[in-house]
Amino acid sequence: MSAPERIPPRSVTTAELLAEGELTVRGRIRDASNAALYCTVRYDGREAACIYKPIAGERPLWDFPDGTLAQREVAAYEVSEATGWGLVPPTVLRDGPYGQGMCQLWIQEQPDGELLALVDGEEPEDGWKAIGFADIGGGRTALLVHADDERLRRMAVLDAVINNADRKGGHLLPTDEGRLYGIDHGVTFNTENKLRTLLWGWAGEPLTGEAVEVLKGLREALRKGGALAERLAGLLTPVEVDATRKRIGALLESGRHPEPSGEWPAIPWPPV
Ligand SMILES: Nc1ncnc2c1ncn2[C@@H]1O[C@H](COP(=O)(O)OP(=O)(O)O)[C@@H](O)[C@H]1O
Ligand SMILES: [Mg+2]
């Protein structure tokens, strides 16, 4: 007779840990533009560090009158999950000591000086993509460049889909396992084009075959009744979800990375 199979203990997923765990505030993040609290979350013997941004601590924004920053941060995570690229750390909506808010896994950043640089000259060297010229004081300008890195290129596609109005250098967190996460997605999903990013290096270039496949998958998941449409329904307005469908449609139609609409690329300020 064979021994009964051992049932392994059910492991807690990171999203469950974040959503169900006991949240303890450890400190406040200085310089955040809205209330952002560094916390630990504990559930079933597992503990993780996270950031909790209560909705009550959000400053109103005239150009984002609907919804909340917290809901859009979760919506950005849902879209990132639907791409399969895992570019946004696990993010949930939950209750906490200051009420409802977003809770996101804390990523231990491993600064790698290789993502952004200011260089002399008119053209970037191999391995770099031009963003634009930046005033560096004293009447001088330098070329701002970002790495020609496939993780950044995927992030640029995600940002085009979510219409990210604030992709700065400090919102890109490389880890020592070689991953790259994007954070701070409160100003996204506007129905008007607000793409403001540093990642303009591929503007106008054809999308990779991989990106086209991912966009087709998103289009499918976002059709009425699709899995992603259901997930976004509680987070965004129907008009915002529709605008997201249109952005995906436009990307697939052009087959190219979007280009800045003005004379100068729309770059967040400060860029880092
Ligand atoms: N998930 C995270 N992992 C690691 N650091 C984070 C995370 N989220 C935020 N931070 C840190 O906290 C700072 C403030 O958070 P951010 O999301 O930029 O808030 P705000 O919307 O107020 O600008 C970030 O610049 C970053 O240094
Ligand atoms: Mg920020």
GROMACS .gro file of C-alpha atoms in nm, residues 32-270:
model
  239
   32ALA     CA    1   0.596   6.180  -0.129
   33SER     CA    2   0.340   6.408  -0.292
   34ASN     CA    3   0.057   6.220  -0.121
   35ALA     CA    4   0.051   6.032   0.208
   36ALA     CA    5   0.266   5.720   0.161
   37LEU     CA    6   0.338   5.491   0.454
   38TYR     CA    7   0.606   5.226   0.478
   39CYS     CA    8   0.448   4.921   0.644
   40THR     CA    9   0.488   4.554   0.710
   41VAL     CA   10   0.214   4.306   0.642
   42ARG     CA   11   0.189   3.970   0.816
   43TYR     CA   12  -0.028   3.669   0.738
   44ASP     CA   13   0.001   3.303   0.820
   45GLY     CA   14   0.366   3.329   0.925
   46ARG     CA   15   0.466   3.525   0.617
   47GLU     CA   16   0.578   3.883   0.637
   48ALA     CA   17   0.663   4.140   0.374
   49ALA     CA   18   0.735   4.511   0.352
   50CYS     CA   19   0.486   4.720   0.160
   51ILE     CA   20   0.375   5.074   0.090
   52TYR     CA   21   0.026   5.181   0.192
   53LYS     CA   22  -0.125   5.497   0.043
   54PRO     CA   23  -0.459   5.578   0.206
   55ILE     CA   24  -0.718   5.743  -0.016
   56ALA     CA   25  -0.779   5.993   0.265
   57GLY     CA   26  -0.424   6.122   0.211
   58GLU     CA   27  -0.469   6.191  -0.160
   59ARG     CA   28  -0.457   6.546  -0.286
   60PRO     CA   29  -0.731   6.622  -0.538
   61LEU     CA   30  -0.616   6.675  -0.898
   62TRP     CA   31  -0.823   6.898  -1.126
   63ASP     CA   32  -0.743   6.694  -1.436
   64PHE     CA   33  -0.830   6.361  -1.271
   65PRO     CA   34  -1.172   6.435  -1.123
   66ASP     CA   35  -1.297   6.073  -1.127
   67GLY     CA   36  -1.183   5.782  -0.915
   68THR     CA   37  -0.880   5.778  -0.689
   69LEU     CA   38  -0.505   5.748  -0.725
   70ALA     CA   39  -0.526   5.420  -0.532
   71GLN     CA   40  -0.774   5.265  -0.776
   72ARG     CA   41  -0.564   5.367  -1.075
   73GLU     CA   42  -0.252   5.218  -0.912
   74VAL     CA   43  -0.435   4.886  -0.879
   75ALA     CA   44  -0.569   4.916  -1.235
   76ALA     CA   45  -0.210   4.966  -1.362
   77TYR     CA   46  -0.109   4.648  -1.177
   78GLU     CA   47  -0.399   4.457  -1.333
   79VAL     CA   48  -0.298   4.565  -1.683
   80SER     CA   49   0.065   4.478  -1.613
   81GLU     CA   50  -0.043   4.131  -1.495
   82ALA     CA   51  -0.250   4.086  -1.809
   83THR     CA   52   0.060   4.157  -2.022
   84GLY     CA   53   0.246   3.874  -1.846
   85TRP     CA   54   0.545   4.107  -1.814
   86GLY     CA   55   0.511   4.159  -1.439
   87LEU     CA   56   0.625   4.521  -1.453
   88VAL     CA   57   0.424   4.651  -1.157
   89PRO     CA   58   0.473   4.508  -0.805
   90PRO     CA   59   0.167   4.326  -0.664
   91THR     CA   60  -0.084   4.597  -0.568
   92VAL     CA   61  -0.423   4.564  -0.396
   93LEU     CA   62  -0.696   4.785  -0.256
   94ARG     CA   63  -0.758   4.727   0.112
   95ASP     CA   64  -0.859   4.877   0.439
   96GLY     CA   65  -0.587   5.000   0.672
   97PRO     CA   66  -0.536   5.215   0.981
   98TYR     CA   67  -0.624   5.527   0.779
   99GLY     CA   68  -0.905   5.368   0.582
  100GLN     CA   69  -0.918   5.232   0.228
  101GLY     CA   70  -0.605   5.264   0.025
  102MET     CA   71  -0.364   5.089  -0.202
  103CYS     CA   72  -0.108   4.849  -0.069
  104GLN     CA   73   0.190   4.752  -0.283
  105LEU     CA   74   0.479   4.515  -0.227
  106TRP     CA   75   0.796   4.704  -0.136
  107ILE     CA   76   1.073   4.644  -0.388
  108GLN     CA   77   1.429   4.646  -0.263
  109GLU     CA   78   1.587   4.868  -0.522
  110GLN     CA   79   1.933   4.780  -0.646
  111PRO     CA   80   2.039   5.107  -0.806
  112ASP     CA   81   2.198   5.040  -1.139
  113GLY     CA   82   2.340   5.351  -1.293
  114GLU     CA   83   2.279   5.210  -1.636
  115LEU     CA   84   1.927   5.323  -1.711
  116LEU     CA   85   1.960   5.700  -1.764
  117ALA     CA   86   2.246   5.931  -1.851
  118LEU     CA   87   2.330   6.282  -1.966
  119VAL     CA   88   2.589   6.284  -2.244
  120ASP     CA   89   2.772   6.525  -2.472
  121GLY     CA   90   2.709   6.523  -2.843
  122GLU     CA   91   2.407   6.508  -3.069
  123GLU     CA   92   2.362   6.133  -3.104
  124PRO     CA   93   2.349   5.859  -2.841
  125GLU     CA   94   2.613   5.587  -2.849
  126ASP     CA   95   2.527   5.224  -2.919
  127GLY     CA   96   2.315   5.077  -2.642
  128TRP     CA   97   2.145   5.411  -2.569
  129LYS     CA   98   1.837   5.590  -2.698
  130ALA     CA   99   1.786   5.964  -2.711
  131ILE     CA  100   1.513   6.129  -2.502
  132GLY     CA  101   1.587   6.493  -2.581
  133PHE     CA  102   1.815   6.782  -2.496
  134ALA     CA  103   1.814   6.908  -2.141
  135ASP     CA  104   1.923   7.244  -2.006
  136ILE     CA  105   2.204   7.174  -1.762
  137GLY     CA  106   2.262   7.534  -1.654
  138GLY     CA  107   2.517   7.794  -1.757
  139GLY     CA  108   2.358   7.812  -2.102
  140ARG     CA  109   2.466   7.456  -2.180
  141THR     CA  110   2.259   7.161  -2.289
  142ALA     CA  111   2.327   6.789  -2.280
  143LEU     CA  112   2.160   6.493  -2.440
  144LEU     CA  113   1.940   6.297  -2.203
  145VAL     CA  114   1.946   5.926  -2.292
  146HIS     CA  115   1.803   5.602  -2.160
  147ALA     CA  116   1.934   5.251  -2.202
  148ASP     CA  117   1.826   5.047  -2.504
  149ASP     CA  118   1.695   4.785  -2.266
  150GLU     CA  119   1.413   4.542  -2.342
  151ARG     CA  120   1.264   4.585  -1.994
  152LEU     CA  121   1.237   4.960  -2.053
  153ARG     CA  122   1.090   4.896  -2.396
  154ARG     CA  123   0.816   4.680  -2.243
  155MET     CA  124   0.756   4.951  -1.981
  156ALA     CA  125   0.716   5.205  -2.264
  157VAL     CA  126   0.443   4.987  -2.414
  158LEU     CA  127   0.270   4.948  -2.078
  159ASP     CA  128   0.285   5.326  -2.026
  160ALA     CA  129   0.130   5.387  -2.367
  161VAL     CA  130  -0.156   5.151  -2.277
  162ILE     CA  131  -0.220   5.297  -1.931
  163ASN     CA  132  -0.153   5.655  -2.053
  164ASN     CA  133   0.101   5.720  -1.782
  165ALA     CA  134   0.140   6.092  -1.709
  166ASP     CA  135   0.441   6.051  -1.479
  167ARG     CA  136   0.709   5.799  -1.576
  168LYS     CA  137   1.021   5.946  -1.416
  169GLY     CA  138   1.357   5.786  -1.347
  170GLY     CA  139   1.282   5.751  -0.976
  171HIS     CA  140   0.977   5.542  -1.059
  172LEU     CA  141   1.188   5.271  -1.220
  173LEU     CA  142   1.320   5.022  -0.965
  174PRO     CA  143   1.579   4.768  -1.080
  175THR     CA  144   1.632   4.467  -0.853
  176ASP     CA  145   1.937   4.250  -0.803
  177GLU     CA  146   1.760   3.960  -0.976
  178GLY     CA  147   1.775   4.167  -1.290
  179ARG     CA  148   1.410   4.265  -1.288
  180LEU     CA  149   1.275   4.612  -1.337
  181TYR     CA  150   0.959   4.740  -1.172
  182GLY     CA  151   0.764   5.057  -1.235
  183ILE     CA  152   0.589   5.231  -0.946
  184ASP     CA  153   0.370   5.536  -0.878
  185HIS     CA  154   0.081   5.487  -1.121
  186GLY     CA  155  -0.172   5.726  -0.966
  187VAL     CA  156  -0.192   5.954  -1.270
  188THR     CA  157  -0.284   5.710  -1.543
  189PHE     CA  158  -0.586   5.609  -1.755
  190ASN     CA  159  -0.697   5.964  -1.834
  191THR     CA  160  -0.931   5.974  -2.134
  192GLU     CA  161  -0.712   6.243  -2.292
  193ASN     CA  162  -0.358   6.179  -2.411
  194LYS     CA  163  -0.133   6.261  -2.115
  195LEU     CA  164   0.165   6.038  -2.188
  196ARG     CA  165   0.453   6.200  -2.003
  197THR     CA  166   0.760   5.982  -1.978
  198LEU     CA  167   1.133   5.955  -2.013
  199LEU     CA  168   1.101   5.646  -2.230
  200TRP     CA  169   1.071   5.817  -2.569
  201GLY     CA  170   1.373   5.641  -2.717
  202TRP     CA  171   1.164   5.414  -2.941
  203ALA     CA  172   0.913   5.680  -3.045
  204GLY     CA  173   0.790   5.608  -3.398
  205GLU     CA  174   0.980   5.278  -3.421
  206PRO     CA  175   0.794   4.955  -3.500
  207LEU     CA  176   0.669   4.763  -3.197
  208THR     CA  177   0.847   4.434  -3.133
  209GLY     CA  178   0.664   4.117  -3.241
  210GLU     CA  179   0.635   4.031  -2.873
  211ALA     CA  180   0.467   4.363  -2.794
  212VAL     CA  181   0.219   4.312  -3.079
  213GLU     CA  182   0.123   3.969  -2.939
  214VAL     CA  183   0.087   4.112  -2.589
  215LEU     CA  184  -0.132   4.397  -2.719
  216LYS     CA  185  -0.354   4.147  -2.901
  217GLY     CA  186  -0.389   3.955  -2.575
  218LEU     CA  187  -0.483   4.276  -2.394
  219ARG     CA  188  -0.739   4.360  -2.659
  220GLU     CA  189  -0.897   4.018  -2.608
  221ALA     CA  190  -0.890   4.042  -2.228
  222LEU     CA  191  -1.046   4.389  -2.244
  223ARG     CA  192  -1.337   4.303  -2.473
  224LYS     CA  193  -1.675   4.346  -2.302
  225GLY     CA  194  -1.704   4.063  -2.052
  226GLY     CA  195  -1.331   3.978  -2.080
  227ALA     CA  196  -1.127   3.899  -1.768
  228LEU     CA  197  -0.939   4.228  -1.763
  229ALA     CA  198  -1.253   4.429  -1.841
  230GLU     CA  199  -1.416   4.272  -1.534
  231ARG     CA  200  -1.119   4.354  -1.316
  232LEU     CA  201  -1.099   4.713  -1.431
  233ALA     CA  202  -1.473   4.772  -1.401
  234GLY     CA  203  -1.453   4.839  -1.027
  235LEU     CA  204  -1.145   5.058  -1.060
  236LEU     CA  205  -1.201   5.288  -1.358
  237THR     CA  206  -1.502   5.456  -1.518
  238PRO     CA  207  -1.653   5.290  -1.829
  239VAL     CA  208  -1.524   5.582  -2.037
  240GLU     CA  209  -1.170   5.528  -1.907
  241VAL     CA  210  -1.188   5.156  -1.987
  242ASP     CA  211  -1.311   5.241  -2.335
  243ALA     CA  212  -1.028   5.491  -2.383
  244THR     CA  213  -0.784   5.213  -2.284
  245ARG     CA  214  -0.936   4.987  -2.554
  246LYS     CA  215  -0.892   5.268  -2.805
  247ARG     CA  216  -0.527   5.320  -2.709
  248ILE     CA  217  -0.459   4.949  -2.756
  249GLY     CA  218  -0.642   4.958  -3.089
  250ALA     CA  219  -0.441   5.259  -3.205
  251LEU     CA  220  -0.110   5.095  -3.107
  252LEU     CA  221  -0.201   4.780  -3.300
  253GLU     CA  222  -0.316   4.981  -3.597
  254SER     CA  223   0.000   5.192  -3.623
  255GLY     CA  224   0.226   4.902  -3.519
  256ARG     CA  225   0.459   5.163  -3.373
  257HIS     CA  226   0.561   5.316  -3.042
  258PRO     CA  227   0.376   5.643  -2.990
  259GLU     CA  228   0.544   5.973  -3.068
  260PRO     CA  229   0.522   6.286  -2.858
  261SER     CA  230   0.238   6.505  -2.973
  262GLY     CA  231   0.413   6.843  -2.927
  263GLU     CA  232   0.730   6.991  -3.059
  264TRP     CA  233   0.920   6.860  -2.760
  265PRO     CA  234   0.879   6.520  -2.600
  266ALA     CA  235   0.657   6.541  -2.295
  267ILE     CA  236   0.898   6.471  -2.011
  268PRO     CA  237   0.803   6.464  -1.643
  269TRP     CA  238   0.958   6.731  -1.428
  270PRO     CA  239   1.189   6.671  -1.250
   0.00000   0.00000   0.00000
